[in-house]
Amino acid sequence: NAEYGEIVETKLDEENSFIIDSDHTVTFKDKHIRDVLNEKSSHVLHFINQNNTVFEAIQQMKATNIGALLVQDDNGELVGIITERDYMNKVALAGLKSQSTMVKHIMTKSPRVVQETATVVNCMALMTHYRFRHLIVTDRNSKVIGVVSIGDLVKAIIEQYKETISFLR
């Protein structure tokens, strides 16, 4: 006889996304952020120097169809992130000129970062609690490997729910 909660039978789908334990409880494994990064169509990191103008940052975002750029100093070190929201709140609504405002003056300094092993649900909770839309992801050596948006996380959660519904049918 199995102890309560002991896994006596493991049924895994092709993505190893759920288990069934001895009391017939189905537990779905949360996706990790590395899974979300792997599913993204582009794995290119987009950087801008902190001494560039906000206008140049906005041009780069438009050209690459993204909403945030990682900001580096002259030594190539990550010093922040600049987003469309930064532009809207700190330049457009403040009456500043994007052609003469430097990225370093409006960027988010020391942005929050998670490791690739963080779960989608935990990252969404972090982003929702602190009200930001782009999250930098690092490997276990603290090397930046990607950026996920709140939209990427919503998409991942919807896919997870679809898998759950499909399983329950």
PDB file of C-alpha atoms in Angstrom:
ATOM      1  CA  ASN A   1       0.000   0.000   0.000  1.00  0.00           C
ATOM      2  CA  ALA A   2       1.176   3.440  -0.874  1.00  0.00           C
ATOM      3  CA  GLU A   3       1.445   6.298   1.581  1.00  0.00           C
ATOM      4  CA  TYR A   4      -0.863   9.275   0.980  1.00  0.00           C
ATOM      5  CA  GLY A   5       0.621  11.478  -1.717  1.00  0.00           C
ATOM      6  CA  GLU A   6       3.354   9.015  -2.638  1.00  0.00           C
ATOM      7  CA  ILE A   7       3.778   8.748  -6.358  1.00  0.00           C
ATOM      8  CA  VAL A   8       3.169   5.134  -7.291  1.00  0.00           C
ATOM      9  CA  GLU A   9       2.283   5.656 -10.902  1.00  0.00           C
ATOM     10  CA  THR A  10       3.685   8.402 -13.040  1.00  0.00           C
ATOM     11  CA  LYS A  11       1.984   9.233 -16.291  1.00  0.00           C
ATOM     12  CA  LEU A  12       3.781  11.832 -18.323  1.00  0.00           C
ATOM     13  CA  ASP A  13       2.687  13.373 -21.565  1.00  0.00           C
ATOM     14  CA  GLU A  14       5.269  14.039 -24.283  1.00  0.00           C
ATOM     15  CA  GLU A  15       6.249  17.307 -22.602  1.00  0.00           C
ATOM     16  CA  ASN A  16       6.379  15.801 -19.085  1.00  0.00           C
ATOM     17  CA  SER A  17       3.823  18.345 -17.947  1.00  0.00           C
ATOM     18  CA  PHE A  18       1.787  16.316 -15.428  1.00  0.00           C
ATOM     19  CA  ILE A  19       1.936  13.462 -12.919  1.00  0.00           C
ATOM     20  CA  ILE A  20      -0.747  11.335 -11.293  1.00  0.00           C
ATOM     21  CA  ASP A  21      -0.050  10.258  -7.719  1.00  0.00           C
ATOM     22  CA  SER A  22      -1.472   7.379  -5.659  1.00  0.00           C
ATOM     23  CA  ASP A  23      -4.549   9.295  -4.524  1.00  0.00           C
ATOM     24  CA  HIS A  24      -5.321  10.058  -8.197  1.00  0.00           C
ATOM     25  CA  THR A  25      -4.428  13.717  -7.838  1.00  0.00           C
ATOM     26  CA  VAL A  26      -3.231  15.195 -11.083  1.00  0.00           C
ATOM     27  CA  THR A  27      -0.457  17.717 -10.649  1.00  0.00           C
ATOM     28  CA  PHE A  28       0.590  19.883 -13.556  1.00  0.00           C
ATOM     29  CA  LYS A  29       4.150  21.076 -13.622  1.00  0.00           C
ATOM     30  CA  ASP A  30       4.568  24.782 -14.096  1.00  0.00           C
ATOM     31  CA  LYS A  31       6.477  25.864 -17.153  1.00  0.00           C
ATOM     32  CA  HIS A  32       9.823  27.468 -16.592  1.00  0.00           C
ATOM     33  CA  ILE A  33      10.870  30.756 -18.127  1.00  0.00           C
ATOM     34  CA  ARG A  34      13.526  28.937 -20.186  1.00  0.00           C
ATOM     35  CA  ASP A  35      10.626  27.074 -21.880  1.00  0.00           C
ATOM     36  CA  VAL A  36       8.984  30.387 -22.754  1.00  0.00           C
ATOM     37  CA  LEU A  37      12.273  31.703 -24.171  1.00  0.00           C
ATOM     38  CA  ASN A  38      12.709  28.535 -26.236  1.00  0.00           C
ATOM     39  CA  GLU A  39       9.218  28.966 -27.722  1.00  0.00           C
ATOM     40  CA  LYS A  40       9.802  32.574 -28.763  1.00  0.00           C
ATOM     41  CA  SER A  41      10.387  33.103 -32.463  1.00  0.00           C
ATOM     42  CA  SER A  42      13.447  35.281 -31.920  1.00  0.00           C
ATOM     43  CA  HIS A  43      16.336  34.646 -29.583  1.00  0.00           C
ATOM     44  CA  VAL A  44      18.103  37.920 -30.364  1.00  0.00           C
ATOM     45  CA  LEU A  45      18.881  40.249 -27.475  1.00  0.00           C
ATOM     46  CA  HIS A  46      18.459  43.932 -28.296  1.00  0.00           C
ATOM     47  CA  PHE A  47      20.746  46.422 -26.568  1.00  0.00           C
ATOM     48  CA  ILE A  48      21.270  50.159 -26.641  1.00  0.00           C
ATOM     49  CA  ASN A  49      23.960  52.271 -25.032  1.00  0.00           C
ATOM     50  CA  GLN A  50      22.889  54.472 -22.133  1.00  0.00           C
ATOM     51  CA  ASN A  51      24.362  57.516 -23.910  1.00  0.00           C
ATOM     52  CA  ASN A  52      22.137  57.133 -26.970  1.00  0.00           C
ATOM     53  CA  THR A  53      19.079  59.343 -27.269  1.00  0.00           C
ATOM     54  CA  VAL A  54      15.608  58.166 -26.424  1.00  0.00           C
ATOM     55  CA  PHE A  55      14.691  58.886 -30.059  1.00  0.00           C
ATOM     56  CA  GLU A  56      17.281  56.316 -31.191  1.00  0.00           C
ATOM     57  CA  ALA A  57      15.902  53.816 -28.682  1.00  0.00           C
ATOM     58  CA  ILE A  58      12.337  54.302 -29.922  1.00  0.00           C
ATOM     59  CA  GLN A  59      13.516  53.945 -33.537  1.00  0.00           C
ATOM     60  CA  GLN A  60      15.258  50.673 -32.670  1.00  0.00           C
ATOM     61  CA  MET A  61      12.180  49.349 -30.854  1.00  0.00           C
ATOM     62  CA  LYS A  62       9.995  50.182 -33.844  1.00  0.00           C
ATOM     63  CA  ALA A  63      12.428  48.624 -36.339  1.00  0.00           C
ATOM     64  CA  THR A  64      12.610  45.379 -34.356  1.00  0.00           C
ATOM     65  CA  ASN A  65       8.943  45.369 -33.284  1.00  0.00           C
ATOM     66  CA  ILE A  66       9.731  45.068 -29.573  1.00  0.00           C
ATOM     67  CA  GLY A  67       8.698  47.068 -26.521  1.00  0.00           C
ATOM     68  CA  ALA A  68      11.945  47.140 -24.529  1.00  0.00           C
ATOM     69  CA  LEU A  69      15.710  47.364 -24.953  1.00  0.00           C
ATOM     70  CA  LEU A  70      18.434  46.280 -22.577  1.00  0.00           C
ATOM     71  CA  VAL A  71      20.680  49.211 -21.699  1.00  0.00           C
ATOM     72  CA  GLN A  72      24.460  48.889 -21.516  1.00  0.00           C
ATOM     73  CA  ASP A  73      27.186  51.230 -20.338  1.00  0.00           C
ATOM     74  CA  ASP A  74      30.330  51.942 -22.385  1.00  0.00           C
ATOM     75  CA  ASN A  75      31.921  48.728 -21.014  1.00  0.00           C
ATOM     76  CA  GLY A  76      29.032  46.557 -22.210  1.00  0.00           C
ATOM     77  CA  GLU A  77      27.663  46.007 -18.698  1.00  0.00           C
ATOM     78  CA  LEU A  78      23.893  45.809 -18.226  1.00  0.00           C
ATOM     79  CA  VAL A  79      22.771  48.935 -16.378  1.00  0.00           C
ATOM     80  CA  GLY A  80      19.046  49.027 -17.064  1.00  0.00           C
ATOM     81  CA  ILE A  81      16.125  48.570 -19.393  1.00  0.00           C
ATOM     82  CA  ILE A  82      14.179  51.134 -21.402  1.00  0.00           C
ATOM     83  CA  THR A  83      10.575  50.465 -22.376  1.00  0.00           C
ATOM     84  CA  GLU A  84       7.781  52.107 -24.305  1.00  0.00           C
ATOM     85  CA  ARG A  85       6.221  52.896 -20.939  1.00  0.00           C
ATOM     86  CA  ASP A  86       9.411  54.722 -19.849  1.00  0.00           C
ATOM     87  CA  TYR A  87       9.157  56.825 -22.996  1.00  0.00           C
ATOM     88  CA  MET A  88       5.472  57.585 -22.517  1.00  0.00           C
ATOM     89  CA  ASN A  89       5.687  58.481 -18.815  1.00  0.00           C
ATOM     90  CA  LYS A  90       9.107  60.114 -18.619  1.00  0.00           C
ATOM     91  CA  VAL A  91       9.435  61.842 -21.987  1.00  0.00           C
ATOM     92  CA  ALA A  92       6.162  62.311 -23.886  1.00  0.00           C
ATOM     93  CA  LEU A  93       3.990  63.145 -20.873  1.00  0.00           C
ATOM     94  CA  ALA A  94       6.772  65.148 -19.215  1.00  0.00           C
ATOM     95  CA  GLY A  95       7.144  67.402 -22.259  1.00  0.00           C
ATOM     96  CA  LEU A  96      10.748  66.388 -22.945  1.00  0.00           C
ATOM     97  CA  LYS A  97      12.213  65.950 -26.413  1.00  0.00           C
ATOM     98  CA  SER A  98      13.226  62.405 -27.328  1.00  0.00           C
ATOM     99  CA  GLN A  99      15.943  63.725 -29.685  1.00  0.00           C
ATOM    100  CA  SER A 100      17.799  65.426 -26.846  1.00  0.00           C
ATOM    101  CA  THR A 101      17.017  63.172 -23.871  1.00  0.00           C
ATOM    102  CA  MET A 102      19.550  60.459 -23.066  1.00  0.00           C
ATOM    103  CA  VAL A 103      18.457  56.889 -22.415  1.00  0.00           C
ATOM    104  CA  LYS A 104      20.308  56.896 -19.065  1.00  0.00           C
ATOM    105  CA  HIS A 105      18.023  59.667 -17.787  1.00  0.00           C
ATOM    106  CA  ILE A 106      14.772  57.741 -18.240  1.00  0.00           C
ATOM    107  CA  MET A 107      15.725  54.047 -18.169  1.00  0.00           C
ATOM    108  CA  THR A 108      14.743  51.759 -15.339  1.00  0.00           C
ATOM    109  CA  LYS A 109      17.967  51.256 -13.418  1.00  0.00           C
ATOM    110  CA  SER A 110      18.729  47.924 -11.745  1.00  0.00           C
ATOM    111  CA  PRO A 111      15.687  46.145 -13.197  1.00  0.00           C
ATOM    112  CA  ARG A 112      14.404  42.925 -11.678  1.00  0.00           C
ATOM    113  CA  VAL A 113      15.991  39.784 -13.070  1.00  0.00           C
ATOM    114  CA  VAL A 114      15.047  36.100 -12.745  1.00  0.00           C
ATOM    115  CA  GLN A 115      16.937  32.919 -13.477  1.00  0.00           C
ATOM    116  CA  GLU A 116      15.772  30.663 -16.286  1.00  0.00           C
ATOM    117  CA  THR A 117      14.517  28.106 -13.741  1.00  0.00           C
ATOM    118  CA  ALA A 118      11.851  30.487 -12.400  1.00  0.00           C
ATOM    119  CA  THR A 119       8.294  29.367 -13.094  1.00  0.00           C
ATOM    120  CA  VAL A 120       5.923  31.246 -15.355  1.00  0.00           C
ATOM    121  CA  VAL A 121       3.386  31.624 -12.551  1.00  0.00           C
ATOM    122  CA  ASN A 122       5.960  33.100 -10.151  1.00  0.00           C
ATOM    123  CA  CYS A 123       7.229  35.508 -12.817  1.00  0.00           C
ATOM    124  CA  MET A 124       3.706  36.643 -13.627  1.00  0.00           C
ATOM    125  CA  ALA A 125       3.058  37.252  -9.931  1.00  0.00           C
ATOM    126  CA  LEU A 126       6.278  39.283  -9.675  1.00  0.00           C
ATOM    127  CA  MET A 127       5.441  41.362 -12.744  1.00  0.00           C
ATOM    128  CA  THR A 128       1.865  41.936 -11.635  1.00  0.00           C
ATOM    129  CA  HIS A 129       2.824  42.880  -8.078  1.00  0.00           C
ATOM    130  CA  TYR A 130       5.507  45.371  -9.124  1.00  0.00           C
ATOM    131  CA  ARG A 131       3.596  46.533 -12.229  1.00  0.00           C
ATOM    132  CA  PHE A 132       6.173  46.088 -14.977  1.00  0.00           C
ATOM    133  CA  ARG A 133       5.842  44.395 -18.366  1.00  0.00           C
ATOM    134  CA  HIS A 134       9.334  43.145 -19.288  1.00  0.00           C
ATOM    135  CA  LEU A 135      11.492  40.766 -17.270  1.00  0.00           C
ATOM    136  CA  ILE A 136      15.165  40.001 -17.865  1.00  0.00           C
ATOM    137  CA  VAL A 137      16.138  36.320 -17.698  1.00  0.00           C
ATOM    138  CA  THR A 138      19.605  35.022 -16.816  1.00  0.00           C
ATOM    139  CA  ASP A 139      21.236  31.616 -16.755  1.00  0.00           C
ATOM    140  CA  ARG A 140      22.667  30.187 -13.526  1.00  0.00           C
ATOM    141  CA  ASN A 141      25.895  32.127 -14.181  1.00  0.00           C
ATOM    142  CA  SER A 142      23.956  35.431 -14.238  1.00  0.00           C
ATOM    143  CA  LYS A 143      24.466  35.857 -18.003  1.00  0.00           C
ATOM    144  CA  VAL A 144      21.490  37.539 -19.678  1.00  0.00           C
ATOM    145  CA  ILE A 145      19.819  35.026 -22.008  1.00  0.00           C
ATOM    146  CA  GLY A 146      16.546  36.757 -22.825  1.00  0.00           C
ATOM    147  CA  VAL A 147      13.664  39.062 -22.025  1.00  0.00           C
ATOM    148  CA  VAL A 148      10.058  37.971 -21.578  1.00  0.00           C
ATOM    149  CA  SER A 149       7.028  40.217 -21.718  1.00  0.00           C
ATOM    150  CA  ILE A 150       3.815  39.887 -19.777  1.00  0.00           C
ATOM    151  CA  GLY A 151       2.240  38.870 -23.105  1.00  0.00           C
ATOM    152  CA  ASP A 152       4.696  35.969 -23.412  1.00  0.00           C
ATOM    153  CA  LEU A 153       3.659  34.782 -19.949  1.00  0.00           C
ATOM    154  CA  VAL A 154      -0.063  35.111 -20.663  1.00  0.00           C
ATOM    155  CA  LYS A 155       0.431  33.038 -23.821  1.00  0.00           C
ATOM    156  CA  ALA A 156       2.332  30.358 -21.861  1.00  0.00           C
ATOM    157  CA  ILE A 157      -0.376  30.159 -19.201  1.00  0.00           C
ATOM    158  CA  ILE A 158      -3.119  29.891 -21.828  1.00  0.00           C
ATOM    159  CA  GLU A 159      -1.209  27.021 -23.466  1.00  0.00           C
ATOM    160  CA  GLN A 160      -0.852  25.337 -20.080  1.00  0.00           C
ATOM    161  CA  TYR A 161      -4.602  25.658 -19.477  1.00  0.00           C
ATOM    162  CA  LYS A 162      -5.308  24.204 -22.925  1.00  0.00           C
ATOM    163  CA  GLU A 163      -3.126  21.197 -22.056  1.00  0.00           C
ATOM    164  CA  THR A 164      -4.984  20.784 -18.759  1.00  0.00           C
ATOM    165  CA  ILE A 165      -8.404  20.962 -20.419  1.00  0.00           C
ATOM    166  CA  SER A 166      -7.311  18.530 -23.110  1.00  0.00           C
ATOM    167  CA  PHE A 167      -6.106  16.089 -20.455  1.00  0.00           C
ATOM    168  CA  LEU A 168      -9.324  16.331 -18.441  1.00  0.00           C
ATOM    169  CA  ARG A 169     -11.563  15.550 -21.409  1.00  0.00           C
TER     170      ARG A 169
END
